[in-house]
Amino acid sequence: MRDRFFVEGVHAAGDRVAFAADDARKLVTVLRKRTGDRVQVVDSGGVAYAATLDVDAREVSATLDEQLSGGEVEASLAVTIAQAVPKGQKMDLVVEKATELGAFAIVPVRSARVIGHDTSPAKVERWRRIARSAAQQSGRMRVPEIPDVLDWDALLATFSRYDRVFVPWELAEPAPLRAAFESGLAGARSVLVAIGPEGGFSAGEIERARAAGAVTVSLGHRILRTETAALVVLSAILYARGEL
Ligand code: SAH
């Protein structure tokens, strides 16, 4: 019963739902589930159900038996990580770990120094699959949303949707993050954190972010790699809010 699978759409007890091909494969060939076995199903609204499987030659589906209580799996603060896409496979790591930690959404960003890194639609699809399987693995009730890649200025245009926006910048005046988050997060329900690529942000990008309402913060005296920075800030925010 611990196995939990995400399905599209918002459902109710009694509904019959079909699983996506990769989940169907996992259920039948990896977990060796059969008709009548019970699994947990989570719908797009983040509601979990106890469900009974029906495996036939064409598809794997389940009937939703009863709604399960949601518990407190999801963080009370929605933290969105905007990550300037790094080189190679590093974004995979950020997506997987940020999902485990409880990120609400992960926005891939094309900033000036991302030029040449792979931001193709195939990559975005790959990150979505990684988020889905990490969410399943860590018992989350929702899969973090991963929108299409945004350019820096398109990201700035979304700042007003968040209660707070922080941009870690290695040239910011060093000050304890604890102080910034203790006072800076009071009353916030949604936070956006934008992390630069290996080459960092340009001065112009920082200037425009500040003009759009972002607060620049230091992550201390040592320069962190971009993938470390994302995970550290996410952990620090959740810690400051008592979520870790
Ligand atoms: N190339 C830059 C560092 C970029 S690190 C240099 O060598 O100076 C990649 C990203 O991680 C940065 O854009 C920033 O968002 C974040 N970051 C890493 N270390 C940081 C620090 N000490 N303070 C604030 N942000 C940091």
mmCIF file of C-alpha atoms and ligand atoms in Angstrom:
data_model
loop_
_atom_site.group_PDB
_atom_site.id
_atom_site.type_symbol
_atom_site.label_atom_id
_atom_site.label_comp_id
_atom_site.label_asym_id
_atom_site.label_seq_id
_atom_site.Cartn_x
_atom_site.Cartn_y
_atom_site.Cartn_z
ATOM 1 C CA MET A 1 0.000 0.000 0.000
ATOM 2 C CA ARG A 2 2.966 2.327 0.239
ATOM 3 C CA ASP A 3 3.322 2.466 -3.518
ATOM 4 C CA ARG A 4 1.852 5.730 -4.688
ATOM 5 C CA PHE A 5 1.096 6.717 -8.272
ATOM 6 C CA PHE A 6 0.098 10.025 -9.803
ATOM 7 C CA VAL A 7 -2.762 10.248 -12.284
ATOM 8 C CA GLU A 8 -3.978 13.139 -14.413
ATOM 9 C CA GLY A 9 -7.189 14.961 -13.548
ATOM 10 C CA VAL A 10 -9.241 15.547 -10.415
ATOM 11 C CA HIS A 11 -11.206 12.494 -9.316
ATOM 12 C CA ALA A 12 -13.607 11.129 -6.692
ATOM 13 C CA ALA A 13 -14.054 7.793 -4.917
ATOM 14 C CA GLY A 14 -15.627 5.300 -7.298
ATOM 15 C CA ASP A 15 -13.810 6.668 -10.378
ATOM 16 C CA ARG A 16 -11.756 4.430 -12.573
ATOM 17 C CA VAL A 17 -8.361 5.807 -13.598
ATOM 18 C CA ALA A 18 -5.795 4.544 -16.120
ATOM 19 C CA PHE A 19 -2.054 4.735 -15.480
ATOM 20 C CA ALA A 20 0.507 6.290 -17.800
ATOM 21 C CA ALA A 21 2.595 3.764 -19.740
ATOM 22 C CA ASP A 22 5.736 4.023 -17.580
ATOM 23 C CA ASP A 23 3.730 3.665 -14.344
ATOM 24 C CA ALA A 24 1.811 0.716 -15.814
ATOM 25 C CA ARG A 25 5.124 -0.938 -16.650
ATOM 26 C CA LYS A 26 6.483 -0.295 -13.181
ATOM 27 C CA LEU A 27 3.352 -1.667 -11.517
ATOM 28 C CA VAL A 28 3.277 -4.869 -13.509
ATOM 29 C CA THR A 29 6.868 -5.732 -14.347
ATOM 30 C CA VAL A 30 8.818 -4.189 -11.468
ATOM 31 C CA LEU A 31 6.387 -4.393 -8.553
ATOM 32 C CA ARG A 32 4.589 -7.475 -9.941
ATOM 33 C CA LYS A 33 1.163 -6.116 -9.070
ATOM 34 C CA ARG A 34 -1.904 -8.030 -10.188
ATOM 35 C CA THR A 35 -5.640 -7.398 -10.459
ATOM 36 C CA GLY A 36 -7.061 -6.896 -6.969
ATOM 37 C CA ASP A 37 -3.822 -5.542 -5.439
ATOM 38 C CA ARG A 38 -4.106 -2.241 -3.599
ATOM 39 C CA VAL A 39 -2.111 0.890 -4.381
ATOM 40 C CA GLN A 40 -2.314 4.555 -3.493
ATOM 41 C CA VAL A 41 -3.262 6.983 -6.231
ATOM 42 C CA VAL A 42 -2.815 10.760 -6.062
ATOM 43 C CA ASP A 43 -4.772 12.947 -8.468
ATOM 44 C CA SER A 44 -3.782 16.325 -9.934
ATOM 45 C CA GLY A 45 -5.557 18.080 -7.073
ATOM 46 C CA GLY A 46 -3.189 16.420 -4.581
ATOM 47 C CA VAL A 47 -5.891 14.133 -3.147
ATOM 48 C CA ALA A 48 -4.805 10.579 -2.296
ATOM 49 C CA TYR A 49 -6.999 7.494 -2.654
ATOM 50 C CA ALA A 50 -6.728 3.847 -1.726
ATOM 51 C CA ALA A 51 -7.346 2.038 -4.990
ATOM 52 C CA THR A 52 -7.721 -1.467 -6.363
ATOM 53 C CA LEU A 53 -5.824 -2.448 -9.484
ATOM 54 C CA ASP A 54 -7.181 -3.939 -12.644
ATOM 55 C CA VAL A 55 -4.488 -5.318 -14.932
ATOM 56 C CA ASP A 56 -5.492 -6.452 -18.383
ATOM 57 C CA ALA A 57 -3.623 -6.976 -21.603
ATOM 58 C CA ARG A 58 -4.265 -3.479 -22.918
ATOM 59 C CA GLU A 59 -4.044 -1.264 -19.893
ATOM 60 C CA VAL A 60 -3.465 -0.998 -16.184
ATOM 61 C CA SER A 61 -6.198 0.895 -14.365
ATOM 62 C CA ALA A 62 -7.562 1.186 -10.847
ATOM 63 C CA THR A 63 -10.821 1.906 -9.111
ATOM 64 C CA LEU A 64 -10.543 4.591 -6.428
ATOM 65 C CA ASP A 65 -11.996 3.069 -3.240
ATOM 66 C CA GLU A 66 -11.734 5.782 -0.637
ATOM 67 C CA GLN A 67 -10.042 9.098 -0.075
ATOM 68 C CA LEU A 68 -7.061 9.076 2.295
ATOM 69 C CA SER A 69 -6.280 11.940 4.600
ATOM 70 C CA GLY A 70 -3.590 14.162 3.127
ATOM 71 C CA GLY A 71 -1.461 14.412 6.259
ATOM 72 C CA GLU A 72 1.126 17.146 6.270
ATOM 73 C CA VAL A 73 3.401 16.040 3.494
ATOM 74 C CA GLU A 74 3.362 19.309 1.565
ATOM 75 C CA ALA A 75 5.202 22.336 2.959
ATOM 76 C CA SER A 76 3.076 25.216 4.250
ATOM 77 C CA LEU A 77 5.276 27.603 2.290
ATOM 78 C CA ALA A 78 5.356 27.241 -1.499
ATOM 79 C CA VAL A 79 8.996 27.636 -2.524
ATOM 80 C CA THR A 80 9.654 27.924 -6.243
ATOM 81 C CA ILE A 81 13.226 27.478 -7.444
ATOM 82 C CA ALA A 82 14.109 29.316 -10.645
ATOM 83 C CA GLN A 83 17.323 27.656 -11.750
ATOM 84 C CA ALA A 84 19.441 29.065 -14.568
ATOM 85 C CA VAL A 85 20.086 25.889 -16.530
ATOM 86 C CA PRO A 86 23.565 24.530 -15.786
ATOM 87 C CA LYS A 87 25.764 22.448 -18.068
ATOM 88 C CA GLY A 88 25.428 18.690 -18.559
ATOM 89 C CA GLN A 89 23.307 16.663 -16.159
ATOM 90 C CA LYS A 90 23.375 19.078 -13.211
ATOM 91 C CA MET A 91 19.777 20.207 -13.672
ATOM 92 C CA ASP A 92 18.716 16.572 -13.181
ATOM 93 C CA LEU A 93 20.248 16.683 -9.714
ATOM 94 C CA VAL A 94 18.600 19.996 -8.827
ATOM 95 C CA VAL A 95 15.186 18.736 -9.959
ATOM 96 C CA GLU A 96 15.488 15.447 -8.103
ATOM 97 C CA LYS A 97 16.764 16.883 -4.824
ATOM 98 C CA ALA A 98 14.564 19.992 -4.825
ATOM 99 C CA THR A 99 11.550 17.710 -5.324
ATOM 100 C CA GLU A 100 12.586 15.513 -2.383
ATOM 101 C CA LEU A 101 13.063 18.545 -0.174
ATOM 102 C CA GLY A 102 9.596 19.845 -1.033
ATOM 103 C CA ALA A 103 9.948 22.539 -3.715
ATOM 104 C CA PHE A 104 6.575 23.717 -4.988
ATOM 105 C CA ALA A 105 7.781 24.343 -8.554
ATOM 106 C CA ILE A 106 11.052 24.449 -10.462
ATOM 107 C CA VAL A 107 11.411 26.972 -13.263
ATOM 108 C CA PRO A 108 14.225 26.389 -15.775
ATOM 109 C CA VAL A 109 15.702 29.747 -16.746
ATOM 110 C CA ARG A 110 17.764 30.941 -19.690
ATOM 111 C CA SER A 111 19.846 33.840 -18.367
ATOM 112 C CA ALA A 112 22.628 35.583 -20.288
ATOM 113 C CA ARG A 113 25.353 33.131 -19.247
ATOM 114 C CA VAL A 114 23.283 30.026 -19.971
ATOM 115 C CA ILE A 115 24.056 30.384 -23.683
ATOM 116 C CA GLY A 116 25.102 27.057 -25.175
ATOM 117 C CA HIS A 117 23.530 24.880 -22.456
ATOM 118 C CA ASP A 118 20.828 22.438 -23.491
ATOM 119 C CA THR A 119 17.409 23.970 -22.782
ATOM 120 C CA SER A 120 15.535 21.961 -25.432
ATOM 121 C CA PRO A 121 11.931 20.776 -24.961
ATOM 122 C CA ALA A 122 13.285 17.204 -24.683
ATOM 123 C CA LYS A 123 15.295 18.260 -21.628
ATOM 124 C CA VAL A 124 12.246 19.879 -20.041
ATOM 125 C CA GLU A 125 10.314 16.643 -20.575
ATOM 126 C CA ARG A 126 13.159 14.736 -18.952
ATOM 127 C CA TRP A 127 13.099 17.079 -15.900
ATOM 128 C CA ARG A 128 9.332 16.574 -15.603
ATOM 129 C CA ARG A 129 9.801 12.805 -15.532
ATOM 130 C CA ILE A 130 12.526 13.130 -12.901
ATOM 131 C CA ALA A 131 10.280 15.346 -10.740
ATOM 132 C CA ARG A 132 7.443 12.896 -11.028
ATOM 133 C CA SER A 133 9.484 9.912 -9.975
ATOM 134 C CA ALA A 134 11.213 11.834 -7.154
ATOM 135 C CA ALA A 135 7.806 13.010 -5.878
ATOM 136 C CA GLN A 136 6.550 9.449 -5.929
ATOM 137 C CA GLN A 137 9.672 8.175 -4.167
ATOM 138 C CA SER A 138 9.476 10.732 -1.392
ATOM 139 C CA GLY A 139 5.766 10.293 -0.736
ATOM 140 C CA ARG A 140 4.704 13.740 -1.894
ATOM 141 C CA MET A 141 1.123 14.658 -2.656
ATOM 142 C CA ARG A 142 1.983 16.766 -5.664
ATOM 143 C CA VAL A 143 4.566 16.775 -8.407
ATOM 144 C CA PRO A 144 6.380 20.117 -8.588
ATOM 145 C CA GLU A 145 5.362 21.951 -11.692
ATOM 146 C CA ILE A 146 8.143 22.495 -14.239
ATOM 147 C CA PRO A 147 7.041 25.084 -16.791
ATOM 148 C CA ASP A 148 8.738 25.644 -20.137
ATOM 149 C CA VAL A 149 12.090 27.446 -20.026
ATOM 150 C CA LEU A 150 11.787 31.190 -19.332
ATOM 151 C CA ASP A 151 14.219 33.921 -20.329
ATOM 152 C CA TRP A 152 15.436 36.104 -17.461
ATOM 153 C CA ASP A 153 13.169 39.031 -18.313
ATOM 154 C CA ALA A 154 10.151 36.743 -18.664
ATOM 155 C CA LEU A 155 10.939 35.427 -15.179
ATOM 156 C CA LEU A 156 11.094 38.992 -13.825
ATOM 157 C CA ALA A 157 7.593 39.548 -15.170
ATOM 158 C CA THR A 158 6.348 36.749 -12.854
ATOM 159 C CA PHE A 159 7.834 38.237 -9.641
ATOM 160 C CA SER A 160 4.542 39.863 -8.642
ATOM 161 C CA ARG A 161 2.946 36.405 -8.266
ATOM 162 C CA TYR A 162 5.131 35.674 -5.228
ATOM 163 C CA ASP A 163 5.075 37.124 -1.723
ATOM 164 C CA ARG A 164 8.902 37.286 -1.681
ATOM 165 C CA VAL A 165 11.657 36.969 -4.283
ATOM 166 C CA PHE A 166 15.264 36.266 -3.313
ATOM 167 C CA VAL A 167 18.233 36.217 -5.664
ATOM 168 C CA PRO A 168 21.412 34.725 -4.176
ATOM 169 C CA TRP A 169 24.270 36.813 -5.541
ATOM 170 C CA GLU A 170 27.874 36.226 -4.630
ATOM 171 C CA LEU A 171 28.543 39.982 -4.674
ATOM 172 C CA ALA A 172 25.774 40.776 -2.170
ATOM 173 C CA GLU A 173 26.897 42.227 1.162
ATOM 174 C CA PRO A 174 27.647 39.139 3.316
ATOM 175 C CA ALA A 175 25.009 38.852 6.053
ATOM 176 C CA PRO A 176 23.635 35.763 7.804
ATOM 177 C CA LEU A 177 20.915 34.136 5.765
ATOM 178 C CA ARG A 178 19.208 33.303 9.057
ATOM 179 C CA ALA A 179 18.533 36.977 9.642
ATOM 180 C CA ALA A 180 17.250 37.501 6.094
ATOM 181 C CA PHE A 181 14.867 34.569 6.345
ATOM 182 C CA GLU A 182 13.727 35.029 9.948
ATOM 183 C CA SER A 183 12.403 38.496 9.312
ATOM 184 C CA GLY A 184 12.016 38.295 5.548
ATOM 185 C CA LEU A 185 9.727 35.276 5.481
ATOM 186 C CA ALA A 186 7.218 36.392 8.115
ATOM 187 C CA GLY A 187 3.711 35.946 6.774
ATOM 188 C CA ALA A 188 4.901 34.767 3.350
ATOM 189 C CA ARG A 189 3.024 31.930 1.673
ATOM 190 C CA SER A 190 4.981 31.852 -1.571
ATOM 191 C CA VAL A 191 8.645 32.495 -2.266
ATOM 192 C CA LEU A 192 10.667 32.513 -5.464
ATOM 193 C CA VAL A 193 14.423 31.943 -5.339
ATOM 194 C CA ALA A 194 16.418 32.535 -8.527
ATOM 195 C CA ILE A 195 19.831 30.884 -8.816
ATOM 196 C CA GLY A 196 22.408 31.877 -11.407
ATOM 197 C CA PRO A 197 24.301 29.543 -13.757
ATOM 198 C CA GLU A 198 27.993 28.565 -13.396
ATOM 199 C CA GLY A 199 28.997 31.933 -14.788
ATOM 200 C CA GLY A 200 26.713 33.815 -12.377
ATOM 201 C CA PHE A 201 24.314 36.633 -13.191
ATOM 202 C CA SER A 202 25.399 39.733 -15.084
ATOM 203 C CA ALA A 203 25.295 43.086 -13.262
ATOM 204 C CA GLY A 204 22.417 44.116 -15.534
ATOM 205 C CA GLU A 205 20.387 41.036 -14.647
ATOM 206 C CA ILE A 206 20.825 41.734 -10.945
ATOM 207 C CA GLU A 207 19.884 45.370 -11.408
ATOM 208 C CA ARG A 208 16.684 44.483 -13.300
ATOM 209 C CA ALA A 209 15.786 41.817 -10.715
ATOM 210 C CA ARG A 210 16.111 44.338 -7.901
ATOM 211 C CA ALA A 211 14.034 46.858 -9.814
ATOM 212 C CA ALA A 212 11.383 44.132 -10.183
ATOM 213 C CA GLY A 213 11.304 43.597 -6.403
ATOM 214 C CA ALA A 214 13.921 40.924 -5.687
ATOM 215 C CA VAL A 215 16.093 40.992 -2.582
ATOM 216 C CA THR A 216 19.681 39.883 -3.215
ATOM 217 C CA VAL A 217 21.178 37.654 -0.534
ATOM 218 C CA SER A 218 24.632 36.266 0.201
ATOM 219 C CA LEU A 219 25.220 32.572 0.820
ATOM 220 C CA GLY A 220 28.377 33.265 2.770
ATOM 221 C CA HIS A 221 32.018 33.861 1.974
ATOM 222 C CA ARG A 222 32.543 30.797 -0.175
ATOM 223 C CA ILE A 223 31.275 30.462 -3.719
ATOM 224 C CA LEU A 224 28.914 27.507 -4.057
ATOM 225 C CA ARG A 225 28.331 25.641 -7.260
ATOM 226 C CA THR A 226 25.031 26.510 -8.849
ATOM 227 C CA GLU A 227 23.421 23.147 -7.968
ATOM 228 C CA THR A 228 24.624 23.415 -4.361
ATOM 229 C CA ALA A 229 23.269 26.961 -4.064
ATOM 230 C CA ALA A 230 19.738 25.909 -5.080
ATOM 231 C CA LEU A 231 19.583 23.085 -2.549
ATOM 232 C CA VAL A 232 21.124 25.099 0.259
ATOM 233 C CA VAL A 233 18.680 27.982 -0.101
ATOM 234 C CA LEU A 234 15.692 25.679 -0.353
ATOM 235 C CA SER A 235 16.831 23.813 2.780
ATOM 236 C CA ALA A 236 17.478 27.058 4.641
ATOM 237 C CA ILE A 237 14.017 28.457 3.837
ATOM 238 C CA LEU A 238 12.260 25.255 4.889
ATOM 239 C CA TYR A 239 14.396 25.114 8.029
ATOM 240 C CA ALA A 240 13.601 28.725 8.912
ATOM 241 C CA ARG A 241 9.910 27.893 8.626
ATOM 242 C CA GLY A 242 10.145 24.718 10.711
ATOM 243 C CA GLU A 243 9.513 22.486 7.714
ATOM 244 C CA LEU A 244 12.668 20.396 8.142
HETATM 245 N N1 SAH B 1 30.793 32.544 -11.480
HETATM 246 C C1 SAH B 1 30.508 33.140 -10.255
HETATM 247 C C2 SAH B 1 29.779 32.200 -9.288
HETATM 248 C C3 SAH B 1 28.512 31.672 -9.768
HETATM 249 S S1 SAH B 1 27.890 30.500 -8.637
HETATM 250 C C4 SAH B 1 31.833 33.496 -9.591
HETATM 251 O O1 SAH B 1 32.732 32.678 -9.671
HETATM 252 O O2 SAH B 1 31.901 34.536 -8.995
HETATM 253 C C5 SAH B 1 26.303 30.183 -9.315
HETATM 254 C C6 SAH B 1 25.149 30.825 -8.601
HETATM 255 O O3 SAH B 1 25.043 30.321 -7.280
HETATM 256 C C7 SAH B 1 25.243 32.321 -8.446
HETATM 257 O O4 SAH B 1 24.727 33.003 -9.571
HETATM 258 C C8 SAH B 1 24.390 32.582 -7.207
HETATM 259 O O5 SAH B 1 23.023 32.638 -7.539
HETATM 260 C C9 SAH B 1 24.660 31.335 -6.374
HETATM 261 N N2 SAH B 1 25.762 31.481 -5.417
HETATM 262 C C10 SAH B 1 26.847 30.681 -5.275
HETATM 263 N N3 SAH B 1 27.623 31.063 -4.240
HETATM 264 C C11 SAH B 1 27.006 32.125 -3.683
HETATM 265 C C12 SAH B 1 27.295 32.965 -2.555
HETATM 266 N N4 SAH B 1 28.382 32.779 -1.805
HETATM 267 N N5 SAH B 1 26.425 33.947 -2.269
HETATM 268 C C13 SAH B 1 25.323 34.141 -3.010
HETATM 269 N N6 SAH B 1 25.006 33.406 -4.091
HETATM 270 C C14 SAH B 1 25.821 32.403 -4.423
#
